[in-house]
């Protein structure tokens, strides 16, 4: 009887802990989700309009023309658009594919050069940094922040799902503990069969 009571209490405690963890996970998921969206709204980022005829927006965000970026999915789409624009500006070259300086023999080439002797110099004779390469630093910083917003929103949704699962599991465990261990055991009198034979004298 004592062991049965311990199992019953253990079931209720374990279920209560799971319910508590589930509620906390749901709260954190909702809080994270709303924080991501509020932060994106504060940045005042908008997609280009249909009149701009932007091929990258057509490809990644045609359903959001002229709208403000307010969700992780939209932030991810905007990051893809920015990358396409950046590649167009550098003729398909990424940061690692370009030299540190402007090439003296071809200043308009975004590939530039990393050779200081072949670099275009300023009035003081110092090599001039490659602006096409520098623009990638800004682009990567912004696109990384946008992609992080998307990841954070997805993690918040995952937290919500886990929270609901924990909550339901905890409730189920409490119900199970009550159903299995919470019943009063039958007494000997209740277990004894009732005779249906008539009494004889």
JSON list of C-alpha atoms in Angstrom, two decimals:
[
{"chain": "A", "resi": 1, "resn": "UNK", "atom": "CA", "xyz": [0.00, 0.00, 0.00]},
{"chain": "A", "resi": 2, "resn": "UNK", "atom": "CA", "xyz": [2.84, 2.34, 0.88]},
{"chain": "A", "resi": 3, "resn": "UNK", "atom": "CA", "xyz": [4.65, 1.60, -2.41]},
{"chain": "A", "resi": 4, "resn": "UNK", "atom": "CA", "xyz": [1.45, 2.26, -4.32]},
{"chain": "A", "resi": 5, "resn": "UNK", "atom": "CA", "xyz": [1.09, 5.63, -2.61]},
{"chain": "A", "resi": 6, "resn": "UNK", "atom": "CA", "xyz": [4.69, 6.56, -3.53]},
{"chain": "A", "resi": 7, "resn": "UNK", "atom": "CA", "xyz": [4.06, 5.76, -7.19]},
{"chain": "A", "resi": 8, "resn": "UNK", "atom": "CA", "xyz": [0.89, 7.83, -7.10]},
{"chain": "A", "resi": 9, "resn": "UNK", "atom": "CA", "xyz": [2.66, 10.85, -5.61]},
{"chain": "A", "resi": 10, "resn": "UNK", "atom": "CA", "xyz": [5.56, 10.42, -8.04]},
{"chain": "A", "resi": 11, "resn": "UNK", "atom": "CA", "xyz": [3.18, 10.44, -10.99]},
{"chain": "A", "resi": 12, "resn": "UNK", "atom": "CA", "xyz": [1.52, 13.65, -9.82]},
{"chain": "A", "resi": 13, "resn": "UNK", "atom": "CA", "xyz": [4.87, 15.35, -9.16]},
{"chain": "A", "resi": 14, "resn": "UNK", "atom": "CA", "xyz": [6.33, 14.34, -12.52]},
{"chain": "A", "resi": 15, "resn": "UNK", "atom": "CA", "xyz": [3.18, 15.47, -14.31]},
{"chain": "A", "resi": 16, "resn": "UNK", "atom": "CA", "xyz": [3.20, 18.78, -12.44]},
{"chain": "A", "resi": 17, "resn": "UNK", "atom": "CA", "xyz": [6.84, 19.40, -13.37]},
{"chain": "A", "resi": 18, "resn": "UNK", "atom": "CA", "xyz": [6.14, 18.68, -17.04]},
{"chain": "A", "resi": 19, "resn": "UNK", "atom": "CA", "xyz": [3.14, 21.02, -16.97]},
{"chain": "A", "resi": 20, "resn": "UNK", "atom": "CA", "xyz": [5.32, 23.74, -15.42]},
{"chain": "A", "resi": 21, "resn": "UNK", "atom": "CA", "xyz": [8.10, 23.25, -17.98]},
{"chain": "A", "resi": 22, "resn": "UNK", "atom": "CA", "xyz": [5.53, 23.27, -20.78]},
{"chain": "A", "resi": 23, "resn": "UNK", "atom": "CA", "xyz": [4.00, 26.52, -19.59]},
{"chain": "A", "resi": 24, "resn": "UNK", "atom": "CA", "xyz": [7.44, 28.15, -19.31]},
{"chain": "A", "resi": 25, "resn": "UNK", "atom": "CA", "xyz": [8.45, 26.92, -22.77]},
{"chain": "A", "resi": 26, "resn": "UNK", "atom": "CA", "xyz": [5.22, 28.30, -24.27]},
{"chain": "A", "resi": 27, "resn": "UNK", "atom": "CA", "xyz": [5.77, 31.65, -22.58]},
{"chain": "A", "resi": 28, "resn": "UNK", "atom": "CA", "xyz": [9.38, 31.85, -23.81]},
{"chain": "A", "resi": 29, "resn": "UNK", "atom": "CA", "xyz": [8.33, 30.85, -27.31]},
{"chain": "A", "resi": 30, "resn": "UNK", "atom": "CA", "xyz": [5.65, 33.52, -27.50]},
{"chain": "A", "resi": 31, "resn": "UNK", "atom": "CA", "xyz": [8.00, 36.11, -26.01]},
{"chain": "A", "resi": 32, "resn": "UNK", "atom": "CA", "xyz": [10.77, 35.25, -28.49]},
{"chain": "A", "resi": 33, "resn": "UNK", "atom": "CA", "xyz": [8.37, 35.32, -31.43]},
{"chain": "A", "resi": 34, "resn": "UNK", "atom": "CA", "xyz": [6.97, 38.74, -30.55]},
{"chain": "A", "resi": 35, "resn": "UNK", "atom": "CA", "xyz": [10.44, 40.13, -29.78]},
{"chain": "A", "resi": 36, "resn": "UNK", "atom": "CA", "xyz": [11.68, 39.16, -33.25]},
{"chain": "A", "resi": 37, "resn": "UNK", "atom": "CA", "xyz": [8.73, 40.81, -34.94]},
{"chain": "A", "resi": 38, "resn": "UNK", "atom": "CA", "xyz": [8.93, 43.96, -32.81]},
{"chain": "A", "resi": 39, "resn": "UNK", "atom": "CA", "xyz": [12.65, 44.29, -33.53]},
{"chain": "A", "resi": 40, "resn": "UNK", "atom": "CA", "xyz": [12.09, 43.94, -37.26]},
{"chain": "A", "resi": 41, "resn": "UNK", "atom": "CA", "xyz": [9.35, 46.58, -37.20]},
{"chain": "A", "resi": 42, "resn": "UNK", "atom": "CA", "xyz": [11.67, 49.01, -35.44]},
{"chain": "A", "resi": 43, "resn": "UNK", "atom": "CA", "xyz": [14.18, 48.79, -38.31]},
{"chain": "A", "resi": 44, "resn": "UNK", "atom": "CA", "xyz": [11.64, 50.20, -40.82]},
{"chain": "A", "resi": 45, "resn": "UNK", "atom": "CA", "xyz": [12.74, 47.93, -43.69]},
{"chain": "A", "resi": 46, "resn": "UNK", "atom": "CA", "xyz": [10.46, 47.82, -46.72]},
{"chain": "A", "resi": 47, "resn": "UNK", "atom": "CA", "xyz": [10.41, 45.74, -49.88]},
{"chain": "A", "resi": 48, "resn": "UNK", "atom": "CA", "xyz": [10.61, 47.58, -53.17]},
{"chain": "A", "resi": 49, "resn": "UNK", "atom": "CA", "xyz": [7.37, 48.26, -55.00]},
{"chain": "A", "resi": 50, "resn": "UNK", "atom": "CA", "xyz": [6.16, 46.52, -58.14]},
{"chain": "A", "resi": 51, "resn": "UNK", "atom": "CA", "xyz": [6.96, 49.67, -60.13]},
{"chain": "A", "resi": 52, "resn": "UNK", "atom": "CA", "xyz": [10.68, 49.22, -59.36]},
{"chain": "A", "resi": 53, "resn": "UNK", "atom": "CA", "xyz": [10.75, 46.08, -61.54]},
{"chain": "A", "resi": 54, "resn": "UNK", "atom": "CA", "xyz": [13.32, 44.39, -59.34]},
{"chain": "A", "resi": 55, "resn": "UNK", "atom": "CA", "xyz": [14.13, 40.87, -60.52]},
{"chain": "A", "resi": 56, "resn": "UNK", "atom": "CA", "xyz": [15.36, 39.76, -57.10]},
{"chain": "A", "resi": 57, "resn": "UNK", "atom": "CA", "xyz": [12.15, 40.89, -55.42]},
{"chain": "A", "resi": 58, "resn": "UNK", "atom": "CA", "xyz": [10.15, 39.15, -58.14]},
{"chain": "A", "resi": 59, "resn": "UNK", "atom": "CA", "xyz": [12.02, 35.95, -57.34]},
{"chain": "A", "resi": 60, "resn": "UNK", "atom": "CA", "xyz": [11.97, 35.98, -53.56]},
{"chain": "A", "resi": 61, "resn": "UNK", "atom": "CA", "xyz": [9.21, 38.32, -52.36]},
{"chain": "A", "resi": 62, "resn": "UNK", "atom": "CA", "xyz": [6.71, 39.02, -55.10]},
{"chain": "A", "resi": 63, "resn": "UNK", "atom": "CA", "xyz": [3.84, 38.61, -52.62]},
{"chain": "A", "resi": 64, "resn": "UNK", "atom": "CA", "xyz": [5.23, 41.38, -50.37]},
{"chain": "A", "resi": 65, "resn": "UNK", "atom": "CA", "xyz": [5.76, 44.28, -52.78]},
{"chain": "A", "resi": 66, "resn": "UNK", "atom": "CA", "xyz": [5.93, 47.56, -50.87]},
{"chain": "A", "resi": 67, "resn": "UNK", "atom": "CA", "xyz": [5.29, 45.87, -47.50]},
{"chain": "A", "resi": 68, "resn": "UNK", "atom": "CA", "xyz": [7.35, 46.32, -44.35]},
{"chain": "A", "resi": 69, "resn": "UNK", "atom": "CA", "xyz": [9.55, 43.46, -43.18]},
{"chain": "A", "resi": 70, "resn": "UNK", "atom": "CA", "xyz": [7.91, 42.23, -39.96]},
{"chain": "A", "resi": 71, "resn": "UNK", "atom": "CA", "xyz": [8.40, 38.45, -39.89]},
{"chain": "A", "resi": 72, "resn": "UNK", "atom": "CA", "xyz": [11.32, 36.07, -39.95]},
{"chain": "A", "resi": 73, "resn": "UNK", "atom": "CA", "xyz": [10.25, 34.67, -43.30]},
{"chain": "A", "resi": 74, "resn": "UNK", "atom": "CA", "xyz": [10.18, 38.16, -44.80]},
{"chain": "A", "resi": 75, "resn": "UNK", "atom": "CA", "xyz": [13.57, 38.93, -43.26]},
{"chain": "A", "resi": 76, "resn": "UNK", "atom": "CA", "xyz": [15.05, 35.85, -44.89]},
{"chain": "A", "resi": 77, "resn": "UNK", "atom": "CA", "xyz": [13.59, 36.84, -48.25]},
{"chain": "A", "resi": 78, "resn": "UNK", "atom": "CA", "xyz": [15.00, 40.37, -47.89]},
{"chain": "A", "resi": 79, "resn": "UNK", "atom": "CA", "xyz": [18.44, 38.90, -47.10]},
{"chain": "A", "resi": 80, "resn": "UNK", "atom": "CA", "xyz": [18.31, 36.88, -50.32]},
{"chain": "A", "resi": 81, "resn": "UNK", "atom": "CA", "xyz": [17.34, 40.01, -52.26]},
{"chain": "A", "resi": 82, "resn": "UNK", "atom": "CA", "xyz": [20.26, 41.94, -50.75]},
{"chain": "A", "resi": 83, "resn": "UNK", "atom": "CA", "xyz": [22.68, 39.18, -51.71]},
{"chain": "A", "resi": 84, "resn": "UNK", "atom": "CA", "xyz": [21.43, 39.20, -55.30]},
{"chain": "A", "resi": 85, "resn": "UNK", "atom": "CA", "xyz": [21.87, 42.98, -55.46]},
{"chain": "A", "resi": 86, "resn": "UNK", "atom": "CA", "xyz": [25.35, 42.70, -54.00]},
{"chain": "A", "resi": 87, "resn": "UNK", "atom": "CA", "xyz": [26.38, 40.07, -56.53]},
{"chain": "A", "resi": 88, "resn": "UNK", "atom": "CA", "xyz": [25.08, 42.28, -59.32]},
{"chain": "A", "resi": 89, "resn": "UNK", "atom": "CA", "xyz": [27.19, 45.17, -58.06]},
{"chain": "A", "resi": 90, "resn": "UNK", "atom": "CA", "xyz": [30.36, 43.06, -57.90]},
{"chain": "A", "resi": 91, "resn": "UNK", "atom": "CA", "xyz": [29.77, 41.18, -61.16]},
{"chain": "A", "resi": 92, "resn": "UNK", "atom": "CA", "xyz": [29.13, 37.91, -59.36]},
{"chain": "A", "resi": 93, "resn": "UNK", "atom": "CA", "xyz": [32.18, 38.09, -57.10]},
{"chain": "A", "resi": 94, "resn": "UNK", "atom": "CA", "xyz": [31.95, 37.45, -53.37]},
{"chain": "A", "resi": 95, "resn": "UNK", "atom": "CA", "xyz": [34.05, 39.03, -50.63]},
{"chain": "A", "resi": 96, "resn": "UNK", "atom": "CA", "xyz": [36.68, 36.28, -50.70]},
{"chain": "A", "resi": 97, "resn": "UNK", "atom": "CA", "xyz": [37.04, 36.50, -54.48]},
{"chain": "A", "resi": 98, "resn": "UNK", "atom": "CA", "xyz": [38.06, 40.17, -54.53]},
{"chain": "A", "resi": 99, "resn": "UNK", "atom": "CA", "xyz": [41.36, 41.82, -53.75]},
{"chain": "A", "resi": 100, "resn": "UNK", "atom": "CA", "xyz": [41.91, 44.29, -50.94]},
{"chain": "A", "resi": 101, "resn": "UNK", "atom": "CA", "xyz": [42.82, 47.18, -53.20]},
{"chain": "A", "resi": 102, "resn": "UNK", "atom": "CA", "xyz": [41.76, 48.83, -56.44]},
{"chain": "A", "resi": 103, "resn": "UNK", "atom": "CA", "xyz": [43.88, 47.58, -59.34]},
{"chain": "A", "resi": 104, "resn": "UNK", "atom": "CA", "xyz": [45.89, 50.41, -60.93]},
{"chain": "A", "resi": 105, "resn": "UNK", "atom": "CA", "xyz": [45.64, 48.93, -64.42]},
{"chain": "A", "resi": 106, "resn": "UNK", "atom": "CA", "xyz": [41.85, 48.46, -64.25]},
{"chain": "A", "resi": 107, "resn": "UNK", "atom": "CA", "xyz": [40.25, 50.63, -61.54]},
{"chain": "A", "resi": 108, "resn": "UNK", "atom": "CA", "xyz": [36.70, 49.67, -62.57]},
{"chain": "A", "resi": 109, "resn": "UNK", "atom": "CA", "xyz": [37.27, 45.94, -62.07]},
{"chain": "A", "resi": 110, "resn": "UNK", "atom": "CA", "xyz": [35.63, 44.89, -58.78]},
{"chain": "A", "resi": 111, "resn": "UNK", "atom": "CA", "xyz": [38.10, 41.98, -58.55]},
{"chain": "A", "resi": 112, "resn": "UNK", "atom": "CA", "xyz": [40.81, 44.47, -57.63]},
{"chain": "A", "resi": 113, "resn": "UNK", "atom": "CA", "xyz": [44.14, 43.19, -56.38]},
{"chain": "A", "resi": 114, "resn": "UNK", "atom": "CA", "xyz": [45.78, 42.18, -53.12]},
{"chain": "A", "resi": 115, "resn": "UNK", "atom": "CA", "xyz": [49.22, 43.16, -54.43]},
{"chain": "A", "resi": 116, "resn": "UNK", "atom": "CA", "xyz": [50.18, 46.53, -52.99]},
{"chain": "A", "resi": 117, "resn": "UNK", "atom": "CA", "xyz": [52.61, 47.12, -55.86]},
{"chain": "A", "resi": 118, "resn": "UNK", "atom": "CA", "xyz": [49.80, 46.74, -58.41]},
{"chain": "A", "resi": 119, "resn": "UNK", "atom": "CA", "xyz": [47.28, 48.76, -56.42]},
{"chain": "A", "resi": 120, "resn": "UNK", "atom": "CA", "xyz": [46.04, 52.25, -57.18]},
{"chain": "A", "resi": 121, "resn": "UNK", "atom": "CA", "xyz": [47.44, 54.70, -54.64]},
{"chain": "A", "resi": 122, "resn": "UNK", "atom": "CA", "xyz": [46.27, 57.97, -53.14]},
{"chain": "A", "resi": 123, "resn": "UNK", "atom": "CA", "xyz": [48.21, 61.23, -52.89]},
{"chain": "A", "resi": 124, "resn": "UNK", "atom": "CA", "xyz": [50.22, 59.88, -49.97]},
{"chain": "A", "resi": 125, "resn": "UNK", "atom": "CA", "xyz": [51.17, 56.76, -51.93]},
{"chain": "A", "resi": 126, "resn": "UNK", "atom": "CA", "xyz": [49.00, 54.42, -49.86]},
{"chain": "A", "resi": 127, "resn": "UNK", "atom": "CA", "xyz": [47.00, 51.67, -51.62]},
{"chain": "A", "resi": 128, "resn": "UNK", "atom": "CA", "xyz": [43.30, 52.51, -52.00]},
{"chain": "A", "resi": 129, "resn": "UNK", "atom": "CA", "xyz": [40.89, 49.97, -50.53]},
{"chain": "A", "resi": 130, "resn": "UNK", "atom": "CA", "xyz": [38.60, 48.16, -52.93]},
{"chain": "A", "resi": 131, "resn": "UNK", "atom": "CA", "xyz": [35.12, 49.68, -52.34]},
{"chain": "A", "resi": 132, "resn": "UNK", "atom": "CA", "xyz": [33.41, 46.72, -54.00]},
{"chain": "A", "resi": 133, "resn": "UNK", "atom": "CA", "xyz": [35.00, 44.41, -51.44]},
{"chain": "A", "resi": 134, "resn": "UNK", "atom": "CA", "xyz": [34.19, 46.75, -48.56]},
{"chain": "A", "resi": 135, "resn": "UNK", "atom": "CA", "xyz": [30.54, 46.85, -49.59]},
{"chain": "A", "resi": 136, "resn": "UNK", "atom": "CA", "xyz": [30.38, 43.12, -48.93]},
{"chain": "A", "resi": 137, "resn": "UNK", "atom": "CA", "xyz": [31.22, 43.73, -45.27]},
{"chain": "A", "resi": 138, "resn": "UNK", "atom": "CA", "xyz": [28.10, 45.85, -44.86]},
{"chain": "A", "resi": 139, "resn": "UNK", "atom": "CA", "xyz": [25.96, 43.47, -46.90]},
{"chain": "A", "resi": 140, "resn": "UNK", "atom": "CA", "xyz": [27.07, 40.43, -44.92]},
{"chain": "A", "resi": 141, "resn": "UNK", "atom": "CA", "xyz": [26.44, 42.20, -41.61]},
{"chain": "A", "resi": 142, "resn": "UNK", "atom": "CA", "xyz": [22.87, 43.13, -42.58]},
{"chain": "A", "resi": 143, "resn": "UNK", "atom": "CA", "xyz": [21.99, 39.81, -44.23]},
{"chain": "A", "resi": 144, "resn": "UNK", "atom": "CA", "xyz": [23.38, 37.91, -41.24]},
{"chain": "A", "resi": 145, "resn": "UNK", "atom": "CA", "xyz": [21.16, 39.94, -38.91]},
{"chain": "A", "resi": 146, "resn": "UNK", "atom": "CA", "xyz": [18.13, 39.28, -41.12]},
{"chain": "A", "resi": 147, "resn": "UNK", "atom": "CA", "xyz": [18.86, 35.56, -41.33]},
{"chain": "A", "resi": 148, "resn": "UNK", "atom": "CA", "xyz": [19.35, 35.48, -37.55]},
{"chain": "A", "resi": 149, "resn": "UNK", "atom": "CA", "xyz": [15.86, 36.96, -37.18]},
{"chain": "A", "resi": 150, "resn": "UNK", "atom": "CA", "xyz": [14.49, 34.12, -39.28]},
{"chain": "A", "resi": 151, "resn": "UNK", "atom": "CA", "xyz": [16.37, 31.53, -37.22]},
{"chain": "A", "resi": 152, "resn": "UNK", "atom": "CA", "xyz": [15.22, 33.11, -33.95]},
{"chain": "A", "resi": 153, "resn": "UNK", "atom": "CA", "xyz": [11.61, 33.05, -35.09]},
{"chain": "A", "resi": 154, "resn": "UNK", "atom": "CA", "xyz": [11.86, 29.39, -36.09]},
{"chain": "A", "resi": 155, "resn": "UNK", "atom": "CA", "xyz": [13.40, 28.53, -32.72]},
{"chain": "A", "resi": 156, "resn": "UNK", "atom": "CA", "xyz": [10.56, 30.36, -31.00]},
{"chain": "A", "resi": 157, "resn": "UNK", "atom": "CA", "xyz": [8.02, 28.32, -32.94]},
{"chain": "A", "resi": 158, "resn": "UNK", "atom": "CA", "xyz": [9.92, 25.16, -32.05]},
{"chain": "A", "resi": 159, "resn": "UNK", "atom": "CA", "xyz": [9.82, 26.22, -28.39]},
{"chain": "A", "resi": 160, "resn": "UNK", "atom": "CA", "xyz": [6.06, 26.67, -28.64]},
{"chain": "A", "resi": 161, "resn": "UNK", "atom": "CA", "xyz": [5.64, 23.19, -30.10]},
{"chain": "A", "resi": 162, "resn": "UNK", "atom": "CA", "xyz": [7.84, 21.64, -27.42]},
{"chain": "A", "resi": 163, "resn": "UNK", "atom": "CA", "xyz": [5.96, 23.57, -24.73]},
{"chain": "A", "resi": 164, "resn": "UNK", "atom": "CA", "xyz": [2.60, 22.30, -25.92]},
{"chain": "A", "resi": 165, "resn": "UNK", "atom": "CA", "xyz": [3.99, 18.74, -26.07]},
{"chain": "A", "resi": 166, "resn": "UNK", "atom": "CA", "xyz": [5.33, 18.98, -22.51]},
{"chain": "A", "resi": 167, "resn": "UNK", "atom": "CA", "xyz": [2.08, 20.47, -21.27]},
{"chain": "A", "resi": 168, "resn": "UNK", "atom": "CA", "xyz": [-0.03, 17.73, -22.81]},
{"chain": "A", "resi": 169, "resn": "UNK", "atom": "CA", "xyz": [2.37, 15.04, -21.61]},
{"chain": "A", "resi": 170, "resn": "UNK", "atom": "CA", "xyz": [2.23, 16.41, -18.06]},
{"chain": "A", "resi": 171, "resn": "UNK", "atom": "CA", "xyz": [-1.56, 16.53, -18.08]},
{"chain": "A", "resi": 172, "resn": "UNK", "atom": "CA", "xyz": [-1.68, 12.99, -19.44]},
{"chain": "A", "resi": 173, "resn": "UNK", "atom": "CA", "xyz": [0.72, 11.76, -16.78]},
{"chain": "A", "resi": 174, "resn": "UNK", "atom": "CA", "xyz": [-1.37, 13.30, -13.99]},
{"chain": "A", "resi": 175, "resn": "UNK", "atom": "CA", "xyz": [-4.53, 11.72, -15.41]},
{"chain": "A", "resi": 176, "resn": "UNK", "atom": "CA", "xyz": [-2.76, 8.38, -15.75]},
{"chain": "A", "resi": 177, "resn": "UNK", "atom": "CA", "xyz": [-1.43, 8.53, -12.20]},
{"chain": "A", "resi": 178, "resn": "UNK", "atom": "CA", "xyz": [-4.87, 9.33, -10.88]},
{"chain": "A", "resi": 179, "resn": "UNK", "atom": "CA", "xyz": [-6.57, 6.62, -12.95]},
{"chain": "A", "resi": 180, "resn": "UNK", "atom": "CA", "xyz": [-4.08, 3.86, -12.12]},
{"chain": "A", "resi": 181, "resn": "UNK", "atom": "CA", "xyz": [-2.94, 4.64, -8.59]},
{"chain": "A", "resi": 182, "resn": "UNK", "atom": "CA", "xyz": [-5.69, 6.92, -7.30]},
{"chain": "A", "resi": 183, "resn": "UNK", "atom": "CA", "xyz": [-8.36, 4.26, -7.11]},
{"chain": "A", "resi": 184, "resn": "UNK", "atom": "CA", "xyz": [-9.18, 2.84, -3.72]},
{"chain": "A", "resi": 185, "resn": "UNK", "atom": "CA", "xyz": [-8.27, -0.85, -3.49]},
{"chain": "A", "resi": 186, "resn": "UNK", "atom": "CA", "xyz": [-11.19, -3.23, -3.08]},
{"chain": "A", "resi": 187, "resn": "UNK", "atom": "CA", "xyz": [-11.73, -4.51, 0.47]},
{"chain": "A", "resi": 188, "resn": "UNK", "atom": "CA", "xyz": [-11.94, -8.17, 1.32]},
{"chain": "A", "resi": 189, "resn": "UNK", "atom": "CA", "xyz": [-15.66, -7.80, 1.88]},
{"chain": "A", "resi": 190, "resn": "UNK", "atom": "CA", "xyz": [-16.09, -6.33, -1.55]},
{"chain": "A", "resi": 191, "resn": "UNK", "atom": "CA", "xyz": [-14.00, -9.06, -3.12]},
{"chain": "A", "resi": 192, "resn": "UNK", "atom": "CA", "xyz": [-15.95, -11.89, -1.44]},
{"chain": "A", "resi": 193, "resn": "UNK", "atom": "CA", "xyz": [-18.62, -13.37, -3.76]},
{"chain": "A", "resi": 194, "resn": "UNK", "atom": "CA", "xyz": [-22.21, -13.08, -2.66]},
{"chain": "A", "resi": 195, "resn": "UNK", "atom": "CA", "xyz": [-23.94, -16.46, -2.41]},
{"chain": "A", "resi": 196, "resn": "UNK", "atom": "CA", "xyz": [-27.15, -16.81, -4.37]},
{"chain": "A", "resi": 197, "resn": "UNK", "atom": "CA", "xyz": [-28.11, -20.22, -2.83]},
{"chain": "A", "resi": 198, "resn": "UNK", "atom": "CA", "xyz": [-31.12, -20.16, -0.47]},
{"chain": "A", "resi": 199, "resn": "UNK", "atom": "CA", "xyz": [-30.39, -20.79, 3.17]},
{"chain": "A", "resi": 200, "resn": "UNK", "atom": "CA", "xyz": [-31.34, -24.26, 4.46]},
{"chain": "A", "resi": 201, "resn": "UNK", "atom": "CA", "xyz": [-32.50, -25.01, 8.01]}
]
